[in-house]
Amino acid sequence: MSATADVPARTTPARRRSGSWDGLILLVLALLAWQGMHLYVGEAALASPVKTLTFLAGFLRGPVFWGHFAATLAAFGWALLIGAVGGIVIGLVLGERRFAGDVAEPILAGLYAIPKVTLYPMILLIFGLGMSAKVAFGVIHGIIPIILFTMGAVKTISPVLLRAARAMRLTRRQTALEVLVPAVLPEILTGLRIGFSLTFLGVLIGEMFASQRGLGFLIVNGINLHNVPMTTGMILVIVLFALAANGLLLWLHRRFGGPSATPEHA
Amino acid sequence: MTALVQRARMDDTLAEAVGPPPVVSLRAVTRVYPGVKPVEALAPTDLDLNPGEFFSVVGPSGCGKSTLLDVLSGLGRPTSGTVTFNGQAVDGVVPEGVGIVFQEDASFPWLTVRDNVAFGLKHSTVPADESQRRVDHALRFMGLADFAGAYPAQLSGGMRQRVCIARTLVTRPSLILLDEPFGALDQQTRLLMGDELLRLWRETGATILLITHALDEAAMLSDRVGVMSARPGRFIDMVETGWPRERDSSIVSDPRFGEITARLWSRLRAESLRAMGAQGPGGGR
Ligand SMILES: Nc1ncnc2c1ncn2[C@@H]1O[C@H](COP(=O)(O)OP(=O)(O)O)[C@@H](O)[C@H]1O
Ligand SMILES: [Mg+2]
């Protein structure tokens, strides 16, 4: 806690401008790398940017793609909803009950470390092929970091904020909603961002191994049918979707994590 | 007519003899922090705060000053003894009319300065327009009007502490408790904040209890200074300053200021040495 930190917390316009230049340069570099990679590994493994984009232009106009896209989106949406709500609630409870939290933390960290793919056969036996297995697989990937971040945030909340709440005679409910939640929100958003990408990963893996629907299925299908532009194109769609989603979450973080997310936590 | 005047005079003398009832009374209050090795933080302590007085507490660090504030405010329960506020027993809940400013920055980082200050009245029964008025006034009074839209992270430590004071002020507390609120500030800023505190005290008519480790601050601001012993804390001296109600930091040039500070220091010297000895000089290692 520094006493005299007059920190200008916002990004300056100049920095934002140079940021968009960086983005453009990055895009060009990525395309060049893609093309270079394509030349190196050959047509049979990776389609060229031009060919992929041409394929996508046609494929996205047809009805097939959107059906699969919707399937992935639905599975992802459910998995994220369950993971986020479940993760935040469990994290809040474990963070508040110090003892339970102390017991649960190493267990969760251990679970987080094991490759979840090893659980896949079990998930399939429980849920069978299809939507629920995909959702379950997304949830087990995403929920643990959300729990861990939420719990960590609650445990490390500055005690003086809670004392201030008592000094202002807030009820338990008011304290939870108006002090605890906003105080931990920036860290929860960080947990959500990580949970988000892991949930997405889980859903896609689920689709690749045991599903007839979704973008993950299309990738594997492309491989089986030697349709390289299809595989490459789906990977591109997934990358763009993930980037867009991450951008949205970053924006949310800046918007609602607020300036509190910047200097004290940085 | 004359009888009436006489009667009134008699009431006055009577009131003077008995004195107005204290705002806060502590009777044989102790506080022991339980644990494997229990910490006796507060030795049996008696204390009365008179209505409208500016009372300061000085003492070596770790002697139990914050603990005293805890049990006095209702944030914590005494291990034994009783605390009353305006004649009512205080028991683990902060009574209405008590405002607390903490040593650490307790401003809410997710709210703007204005919203932080308004938070103090969020759950009160004060009507919206009145509450608006009070917030505006508190912002202006604490010199925060130009920063109403800023977030605490954009302010210095001193400004954030003012936000916390303003958040307390809007509730119009009759007893304001401040726990080393200017601890982190430099000397000049502290003196100026002291002036503001005096201004606030005069304007609100509130009773103030200020915990500080700065003897000059205590000597300059207070009507009365309580000197605490090393842990377990208890009062070893009460110093009446005799300052007029209209006063400010210019009294530091008054010879009496030097006398008071010297007395406080002579009382505290031995205690501070004891407190240091208990922790190991220079902290060991
Ligand atoms: N929650 C606690 N549990 C155990 N010991 C505590 C606790 N809070 C304070 N203490 C101890 O009680 C003593 C008095 O603390 P405190 O009232 O904070 O002192 P001060 O405010 O005068 O510096 C210190 O020795 C401190 O270490
Ligand atoms: Mg203290």
mmCIF file with all atom_site columns, C-alpha atoms in Angstrom, chain A residues 1-10 158 160-161 163-170 174 178-180 182-184 256-260 263-265, chain B residues 69-70 74-76 92-98 100 102 104-110 119-120 122-123 151 153-158 160 167 171 184:
data_model
loop_
_atom_site.group_PDB
_atom_site.id
_atom_site.type_symbol
_atom_site.label_atom_id
_atom_site.label_alt_id
_atom_site.label_comp_id
_atom_site.label_asym_id
_atom_site.label_entity_id
_atom_site.label_seq_id
_atom_site.pdbx_PDB_ins_code
_atom_site.Cartn_x
_atom_site.Cartn_y
_atom_site.Cartn_z
_atom_site.occupancy
_atom_site.B_iso_or_equiv
_atom_site.pdbx_formal_charge
_atom_site.auth_seq_id
_atom_site.auth_comp_id
_atom_site.auth_asym_id
_atom_site.auth_atom_id
_atom_site.pdbx_PDB_model_num
ATOM 1  C CA . MET A 1 1   ? 0.000   0.000  0.000   1.00 0.00 ? 1   MET A CA 1
ATOM 2  C CA . SER A 1 2   ? 1.880   3.026  -1.198  1.00 0.00 ? 2   SER A CA 1
ATOM 3  C CA . ALA A 1 3   ? 0.952   6.301  0.380   1.00 0.00 ? 3   ALA A CA 1
ATOM 4  C CA . THR A 1 4   ? 1.630   8.728  -2.406  1.00 0.00 ? 4   THR A CA 1
ATOM 5  C CA . ALA A 1 5   ? 0.857   6.836  -5.569  1.00 0.00 ? 5   ALA A CA 1
ATOM 6  C CA . ASP A 1 6   ? -0.777  9.242  -7.981  1.00 0.00 ? 6   ASP A CA 1
ATOM 7  C CA . VAL A 1 7   ? -1.262  6.653  -10.638 1.00 0.00 ? 7   VAL A CA 1
ATOM 8  C CA . PRO A 1 8   ? -2.898  7.593  -13.924 1.00 0.00 ? 8   PRO A CA 1
ATOM 9  C CA . ALA A 1 9   ? -4.728  4.337  -14.320 1.00 0.00 ? 9   ALA A CA 1
ATOM 10 C CA . ARG A 1 10  ? -6.110  4.634  -17.826 1.00 0.00 ? 10  ARG A CA 1
ATOM 11 C CA . SER A 1 158 ? -8.451  -6.836 2.492   1.00 0.00 ? 158 SER A CA 1
ATOM 12 C CA . VAL A 1 160 ? -10.332 -3.669 6.529   1.00 0.00 ? 160 VAL A CA 1
ATOM 13 C CA . LEU A 1 161 ? -13.023 -3.591 3.827   1.00 0.00 ? 161 LEU A CA 1
ATOM 14 C CA . ARG A 1 163 ? -14.406 -4.180 9.008   1.00 0.00 ? 163 ARG A CA 1
ATOM 15 C CA . ALA A 1 164 ? -15.615 -1.042 7.266   1.00 0.00 ? 164 ALA A CA 1
ATOM 16 C CA . ALA A 1 165 ? -18.755 -2.911 6.258   1.00 0.00 ? 165 ALA A CA 1
ATOM 17 C CA . ARG A 1 166 ? -19.362 -3.803 9.900   1.00 0.00 ? 166 ARG A CA 1
ATOM 18 C CA . ALA A 1 167 ? -18.598 -0.248 10.982  1.00 0.00 ? 167 ALA A CA 1
ATOM 19 C CA . MET A 1 168 ? -21.327 0.893  8.558   1.00 0.00 ? 168 MET A CA 1
ATOM 20 C CA . ARG A 1 169 ? -23.700 -1.666 10.078  1.00 0.00 ? 169 ARG A CA 1
ATOM 21 C CA . LEU A 1 170 ? -24.275 -3.601 6.863   1.00 0.00 ? 170 LEU A CA 1
ATOM 22 C CA . GLN A 1 174 ? -25.454 -6.447 2.120   1.00 0.00 ? 174 GLN A CA 1
ATOM 23 C CA . GLU A 1 178 ? -22.051 -4.797 -1.950  1.00 0.00 ? 178 GLU A CA 1
ATOM 24 C CA . VAL A 1 179 ? -18.553 -5.335 -0.567  1.00 0.00 ? 179 VAL A CA 1
ATOM 25 C CA . LEU A 1 180 ? -17.425 -8.917 -1.024  1.00 0.00 ? 180 LEU A CA 1
ATOM 26 C CA . PRO A 1 182 ? -17.318 -6.180 -6.069  1.00 0.00 ? 182 PRO A CA 1
ATOM 27 C CA . ALA A 1 183 ? -14.051 -6.578 -4.185  1.00 0.00 ? 183 ALA A CA 1
ATOM 28 C CA . VAL A 1 184 ? -13.407 -9.994 -5.676  1.00 0.00 ? 184 VAL A CA 1
ATOM 29 C CA . PHE A 1 256 ? -15.993 -3.955 -14.594 1.00 0.00 ? 256 PHE A CA 1
ATOM 30 C CA . GLY A 1 257 ? -12.700 -4.929 -13.037 1.00 0.00 ? 257 GLY A CA 1
ATOM 31 C CA . GLY A 1 258 ? -12.361 -1.168 -13.140 1.00 0.00 ? 258 GLY A CA 1
ATOM 32 C CA . PRO A 1 259 ? -9.316  0.794  -12.069 1.00 0.00 ? 259 PRO A CA 1
ATOM 33 C CA . SER A 1 260 ? -9.188  -1.407 -9.005  1.00 0.00 ? 260 SER A CA 1
ATOM 34 C CA . PRO A 1 263 ? -2.555  -0.622 -9.647  1.00 0.00 ? 263 PRO A CA 1
ATOM 35 C CA . GLU A 1 264 ? -3.237  -2.456 -6.376  1.00 0.00 ? 264 GLU A CA 1
ATOM 36 C CA . HIS A 1 265 ? -3.399  -5.900 -7.959  1.00 0.00 ? 265 HIS A CA 1
ATOM 37 C CA . LEU B 2 69  ? -10.988 1.082  19.553  1.00 0.00 ? 69  LEU B CA 1
ATOM 38 C CA . ASP B 2 70  ? -12.344 -2.341 18.663  1.00 0.00 ? 70  ASP B CA 1
ATOM 39 C CA . GLY B 2 74  ? -18.510 -2.683 19.187  1.00 0.00 ? 74  GLY B CA 1
ATOM 40 C CA . LEU B 2 75  ? -16.419 -4.144 16.382  1.00 0.00 ? 75  LEU B CA 1
ATOM 41 C CA . GLY B 2 76  ? -15.014 -6.533 18.954  1.00 0.00 ? 76  GLY B CA 1
ATOM 42 C CA . GLY B 2 92  ? -20.503 -6.775 19.385  1.00 0.00 ? 92  GLY B CA 1
ATOM 43 C CA . VAL B 2 93  ? -22.422 -4.407 17.113  1.00 0.00 ? 93  VAL B CA 1
ATOM 44 C CA . VAL B 2 94  ? -21.404 -0.869 16.163  1.00 0.00 ? 94  VAL B CA 1
ATOM 45 C CA . PRO B 2 95  ? -24.181 1.405  17.485  1.00 0.00 ? 95  PRO B CA 1
ATOM 46 C CA . GLU B 2 96  ? -25.855 3.986  15.311  1.00 0.00 ? 96  GLU B CA 1
ATOM 47 C CA . GLY B 2 97  ? -24.129 7.348  15.726  1.00 0.00 ? 97  GLY B CA 1
ATOM 48 C CA . VAL B 2 98  ? -20.625 5.914  15.788  1.00 0.00 ? 98  VAL B CA 1
ATOM 49 C CA . ILE B 2 100 ? -15.012 4.747  12.359  1.00 0.00 ? 100 ILE B CA 1
ATOM 50 C CA . PHE B 2 102 ? -9.376  2.931  10.025  1.00 0.00 ? 102 PHE B CA 1
ATOM 51 C CA . GLU B 2 104 ? -5.607  1.106  6.592   1.00 0.00 ? 104 GLU B CA 1
ATOM 52 C CA . ASP B 2 105 ? -7.178  2.454  3.451   1.00 0.00 ? 105 ASP B CA 1
ATOM 53 C CA . ALA B 2 106 ? -10.791 1.283  3.581   1.00 0.00 ? 106 ALA B CA 1
ATOM 54 C CA . SER B 2 107 ? -12.065 3.115  0.514   1.00 0.00 ? 107 SER B CA 1
ATOM 55 C CA . PHE B 2 108 ? -13.832 0.861  -1.972  1.00 0.00 ? 108 PHE B CA 1
ATOM 56 C CA . PRO B 2 109 ? -11.644 0.676  -5.086  1.00 0.00 ? 109 PRO B CA 1
ATOM 57 C CA . TRP B 2 110 ? -14.564 -0.207 -7.379  1.00 0.00 ? 110 TRP B CA 1
ATOM 58 C CA . PHE B 2 119 ? -22.129 4.596  0.306   1.00 0.00 ? 119 PHE B CA 1
ATOM 59 C CA . GLY B 2 120 ? -22.153 5.840  3.884   1.00 0.00 ? 120 GLY B CA 1
ATOM 60 C CA . LYS B 2 122 ? -26.864 3.953  1.146   1.00 0.00 ? 122 LYS B CA 1
ATOM 61 C CA . HIS B 2 123 ? -28.855 2.022  3.719   1.00 0.00 ? 123 HIS B CA 1
ATOM 62 C CA . TYR B 2 151 ? -11.382 6.259  -8.436  1.00 0.00 ? 151 TYR B CA 1
ATOM 63 C CA . ALA B 2 153 ? -6.543  4.145  -7.184  1.00 0.00 ? 153 ALA B CA 1
ATOM 64 C CA . GLN B 2 154 ? -6.028  7.500  -8.873  1.00 0.00 ? 154 GLN B CA 1
ATOM 65 C CA . LEU B 2 155 ? -5.618  9.315  -5.551  1.00 0.00 ? 155 LEU B CA 1
ATOM 66 C CA . SER B 2 156 ? -2.799  9.609  -3.053  1.00 0.00 ? 156 SER B CA 1
ATOM 67 C CA . GLY B 2 157 ? -2.976  7.861  0.323   1.00 0.00 ? 157 GLY B CA 1
ATOM 68 C CA . GLY B 2 158 ? -3.972  11.064 2.093   1.00 0.00 ? 158 GLY B CA 1
ATOM 69 C CA . ARG B 2 160 ? -8.085  8.169  0.061   1.00 0.00 ? 160 ARG B CA 1
ATOM 70 C CA . ARG B 2 167 ? -17.916 8.530  3.974   1.00 0.00 ? 167 ARG B CA 1
ATOM 71 C CA . THR B 2 171 ? -23.881 9.797  8.525   1.00 0.00 ? 171 THR B CA 1
ATOM 72 C CA . ALA B 2 184 ? 1.160   6.980  6.326   1.00 0.00 ? 184 ALA B CA 1
#
